[in-house]
Coordinates of C-alpha atoms in Angstrom, one line a residue:
M1 CA -53.4 137.2 19.0
K2 CA -56.7 137.8 17.1
I3 CA -59.7 135.6 17.7
Q4 CA -59.7 134.4 14.1
E5 CA -56.1 133.1 14.4
W6 CA -57.0 131.2 17.6
R7 CA -59.9 129.6 15.8
R8 CA -57.8 128.6 12.8
L9 CA -55.1 127.2 15.1
A10 CA -57.6 125.2 17.1
L11 CA -59.2 123.8 13.9
C12 CA -55.8 122.7 12.6
S13 CA -54.9 121.0 15.9
V14 CA -58.2 119.2 16.0
G15 CA -57.8 118.0 12.4
L16 CA -54.2 116.8 13.1
L17 CA -55.4 115.0 16.2
A18 CA -58.2 113.3 14.2
A19 CA -55.8 112.2 11.5
V20 CA -53.4 110.7 14.1
L21 CA -56.3 108.8 15.7
L22 CA -57.5 107.5 12.4
V23 CA -54.0 106.2 11.4
S24 CA -53.6 104.5 14.8
L25 CA -57.0 102.9 14.6
A26 CA -56.2 101.6 11.1
G27 CA -53.0 100.0 12.3
M28 CA -54.8 98.2 15.1
L29 CA -57.5 96.8 12.8
H30 CA -55.2 95.7 10.0
P31 CA -53.7 92.5 11.7
L32 CA -57.2 91.2 12.6
A33 CA -58.3 91.5 9.0
G34 CA -55.8 88.8 8.0
N35 CA -56.4 86.4 10.8
N36 CA -59.6 84.4 10.3
L37 CA -59.7 82.8 13.8
S38 CA -63.1 81.1 13.1
G39 CA -61.8 79.4 10.0
E40 CA -65.3 79.4 8.5
E41 CA -64.1 81.0 5.3
N42 CA -61.0 79.1 4.5
G43 CA -62.0 75.7 6.0
T44 CA -58.9 75.3 8.2
G45 CA -60.8 74.9 11.5
T46 CA -60.7 77.1 14.6
A47 CA -57.5 78.4 16.1
S48 CA -58.0 75.9 18.9
E49 CA -58.4 73.0 16.4
R50 CA -55.3 74.0 14.5
L51 CA -53.3 74.1 17.7
Q52 CA -54.6 70.6 18.5
D53 CA -53.5 69.4 15.0
I54 CA -50.1 70.8 15.6
A55 CA -49.9 69.1 19.0
H56 CA -51.0 65.8 17.5
V57 CA -48.2 66.0 14.9
E58 CA -45.7 66.8 17.7
A59 CA -46.9 64.0 19.9
H60 CA -47.6 61.3 17.4
G61 CA -46.3 62.1 13.9
R62 CA -42.6 61.9 14.7
D63 CA -43.1 58.8 16.7
E64 CA -45.0 57.1 13.9
N65 CA -42.3 58.1 11.5
R66 CA -39.6 56.8 13.8
S67 CA -41.4 53.5 14.2
A68 CA -41.7 53.1 10.4
V69 CA -37.9 53.7 10.1
T70 CA -36.6 51.6 12.9
Q71 CA -39.1 48.7 13.0
E72 CA -37.3 45.6 11.8
P73 CA -39.0 43.3 9.3
R74 CA -40.3 40.0 10.7
R75 CA -37.6 37.4 10.6
Q76 CA -38.2 34.2 8.7
Y77 CA -36.6 31.3 10.6
V78 CA -35.1 28.4 8.8
V79 CA -35.2 24.8 10.1
V80 CA -34.1 21.5 8.8
I81 CA -36.2 18.5 9.8
D82 CA -34.4 15.2 9.6
A83 CA -36.3 12.0 9.6
G84 CA -33.7 9.6 11.0
H85 CA -32.4 6.6 9.0
G86 CA -34.1 5.5 5.8
G87 CA -33.7 3.0 3.0
D88 CA -31.4 0.1 3.9
D89 CA -30.6 1.9 7.2
E90 CA -33.7 0.8 9.2
G91 CA -32.6 2.0 12.6
T92 CA -34.1 0.2 15.5
G93 CA -37.3 -1.7 15.7
S94 CA -40.0 -3.2 17.9
T95 CA -39.3 -6.4 19.8
D96 CA -40.7 -8.5 17.0
W97 CA -39.1 -6.3 14.3
K98 CA -42.5 -5.8 12.7
Y99 CA -42.2 -2.0 13.1
R100 CA -39.1 -0.1 12.0
E101 CA -37.7 3.2 13.3
K102 CA -37.1 4.6 9.8
D103 CA -40.9 4.4 9.1
Y104 CA -42.1 6.1 12.2
A105 CA -39.5 8.9 12.1
L106 CA -40.8 9.6 8.6
K107 CA -44.4 9.5 9.6
V108 CA -43.9 12.2 12.3
A109 CA -41.7 14.3 9.9
D110 CA -44.6 14.1 7.4
C111 CA -47.1 15.3 10.0
L112 CA -44.7 18.1 11.0
K113 CA -44.4 19.2 7.3
E114 CA -48.2 19.6 7.2
I115 CA -48.0 22.0 10.1
L116 CA -44.9 24.0 9.0
D117 CA -46.3 24.4 5.5
G118 CA -48.9 26.7 7.0
T119 CA -46.5 28.9 8.9
D120 CA -43.8 31.6 8.2
I121 CA -41.1 29.1 9.2
K122 CA -39.0 28.0 6.2
A123 CA -38.5 24.2 6.5
Y124 CA -36.2 21.8 4.6
Y125 CA -36.3 18.0 4.9
T126 CA -33.4 15.6 4.6
R127 CA -35.9 13.0 3.2
T128 CA -39.6 12.8 2.4
D129 CA -39.6 9.2 1.4
D130 CA -37.9 5.9 2.2
R131 CA -34.4 6.5 1.0
E132 CA -31.0 6.4 2.6
V133 CA -29.4 9.7 3.2
S134 CA -25.8 9.9 4.5
K135 CA -25.1 11.7 7.7
E136 CA -22.7 14.0 5.7
D137 CA -25.6 15.0 3.4
R138 CA -27.9 15.7 6.3
V139 CA -25.4 18.1 7.8
R140 CA -24.5 19.5 4.4
L141 CA -28.1 20.5 3.7
A142 CA -28.4 22.3 7.0
K143 CA -25.3 24.3 6.4
K144 CA -26.2 25.1 2.8
V145 CA -29.6 26.6 3.7
G146 CA -28.2 28.5 6.7
A147 CA -30.5 26.7 9.1
D148 CA -31.2 28.2 12.5
A149 CA -31.8 24.8 13.9
L150 CA -31.5 21.1 12.9
I151 CA -34.1 18.8 14.4
S152 CA -33.6 15.0 13.9
I153 CA -36.5 12.7 14.7
H154 CA -35.7 9.2 16.0
C155 CA -37.2 6.3 18.0
N156 CA -35.5 4.8 21.0
A157 CA -34.8 1.2 22.1
S158 CA -33.6 -0.6 25.1
D159 CA -31.9 -3.9 25.6
P160 CA -34.0 -7.0 24.7
D161 CA -34.3 -8.0 28.3
E162 CA -35.3 -4.5 29.5
T163 CA -38.6 -3.5 27.9
T164 CA -39.9 -1.3 30.7
A165 CA -37.9 1.8 29.6
K166 CA -40.3 4.2 28.0
G167 CA -40.9 7.9 27.4
V168 CA -39.3 10.8 25.5
E169 CA -35.7 11.9 25.5
T170 CA -33.8 14.6 23.7
L171 CA -30.1 14.7 22.9
Y172 CA -27.7 17.6 22.5
S173 CA -23.9 18.2 22.1
Y174 CA -21.9 20.5 24.4
R175 CA -19.9 21.5 21.3
K176 CA -23.0 23.4 20.1
A177 CA -23.6 25.1 23.3
A178 CA -22.3 28.3 21.7
A179 CA -25.6 29.3 20.3
K180 CA -26.9 30.8 17.1
N181 CA -29.2 33.8 17.6
G182 CA -28.9 33.2 21.3
L183 CA -30.2 29.6 21.1
S184 CA -28.0 26.7 22.3
S185 CA -28.4 23.1 21.4
K186 CA -29.1 22.3 25.1
E187 CA -31.8 24.9 25.2
L188 CA -33.3 23.6 22.0
A189 CA -33.3 20.0 23.3
R190 CA -34.9 21.1 26.6
N191 CA -37.6 23.0 24.8
M192 CA -38.3 20.0 22.6
L193 CA -38.6 17.6 25.6
E194 CA -40.9 19.9 27.5
S195 CA -43.2 20.7 24.6
V196 CA -43.5 17.1 23.2
C197 CA -44.3 15.7 26.6
E198 CA -46.7 18.5 27.5
T199 CA -48.5 18.0 24.1
T200 CA -48.6 14.2 24.1
G201 CA -48.8 13.5 27.8
R202 CA -46.0 10.9 27.4
Q203 CA -43.5 10.3 30.1
K204 CA -40.7 12.8 30.2
R205 CA -37.3 11.3 30.7
K206 CA -34.3 13.6 30.4
V207 CA -32.1 15.8 28.2
I208 CA -28.9 13.8 27.4
R209 CA -25.5 15.1 26.3
R210 CA -24.0 13.2 23.4
D211 CA -21.0 14.8 21.9
R212 CA -19.7 12.3 19.4
L213 CA -22.8 11.6 17.3
Y214 CA -22.1 12.8 13.8
L215 CA -24.9 15.3 13.5
M216 CA -24.0 16.7 16.9
H217 CA -20.3 16.9 16.2
H218 CA -20.4 18.4 12.7
A219 CA -23.5 20.7 12.5
D220 CA -22.7 24.4 13.0
M221 CA -26.1 25.4 14.3
P222 CA -28.2 24.3 17.3
V223 CA -29.1 20.7 16.8
T224 CA -31.1 18.1 18.8
I225 CA -32.2 14.6 18.3
V226 CA -35.8 13.9 19.5
E227 CA -36.3 10.3 20.6
I228 CA -40.1 10.1 20.4
G229 CA -40.5 6.8 22.3
F230 CA -39.2 3.3 22.9
M231 CA -40.1 0.9 20.2
T232 CA -39.1 -1.9 22.6
N233 CA -41.8 -0.8 25.0
R234 CA -45.3 -2.0 24.3
S235 CA -47.1 1.1 25.6
D236 CA -44.8 3.5 23.6
M237 CA -45.1 1.4 20.5
E238 CA -48.9 1.3 20.6
Y239 CA -48.9 5.1 21.1
M240 CA -46.6 5.7 18.1
K241 CA -48.6 3.5 15.8
S242 CA -51.6 5.8 15.9
E243 CA -51.8 8.4 13.2
E244 CA -53.5 10.8 15.6
N245 CA -50.6 10.4 18.1
Q246 CA -48.1 11.0 15.3
K247 CA -49.7 14.3 14.7
A248 CA -49.6 15.1 18.4
I249 CA -45.9 14.4 18.5
A250 CA -45.4 16.6 15.4
Q251 CA -47.4 19.4 17.1
G252 CA -45.2 19.1 20.2
I253 CA -42.1 19.5 18.0
Y254 CA -43.6 22.5 16.3
R255 CA -44.4 24.1 19.7
G256 CA -40.8 23.5 20.7
I257 CA -39.6 25.3 17.6
C258 CA -41.9 28.2 18.4
T259 CA -40.7 28.4 22.0
S260 CA -37.0 28.3 20.9
F261 CA -37.5 31.1 18.4
H262 CA -39.9 33.1 20.6
I263 CA -42.6 33.2 18.0
S264 CA -46.3 32.7 18.4
E265 CA -47.9 29.6 17.2

């Protein structure tokens, strides 16, 4: 082969090799041209920062969305507060009958209303003044409003020749032991006794089962009667006469409601 032909062949080979190298180099550089890893031009942050953002969404975003979907709205509990007796039905009284049960039950109910008005608890009242309300109407109201609990406020009394009995008692009916929202009448009564005595410092007597009382027998929700003190006992009567002490009794009942419904005060 002539020397000229060798030169021509060599030049072609070199040119072809150079072309192949240029094409390969262009292919390697092309992907980098579209990936701005610094993020300075498009404002998306560095690659490391973008990966952290993705990790945050994976770790937190779905959980937050899940919480928003599954979180239950705060429940508004409904209670009926019953001031015992009223009107011509005076209830019991002090040994000299100067003080009447109907009045002191209402005084404590009024104090309790002042507390409940500032809470999320929805409260209804069988009476807010000195009027007679039938037992049937008291129960009817509690059923109508779908009460979660019925709390009846009363004063206690002992036999005329036994004036040493004093302290707080609560009553419940076994018929209402089958609870509403997991709360039984017995548990409601126990919570009331504990909280009222703890708040007032008054003597704690006991939780008493009374099945045949009308409210106990006919109400279809947890119900308790809170006997706030003995009007026939001088110490208890003096305590109940004080407006400050009436507020303390109401505060104790409110705390018993909070304990029963597992809500913060």
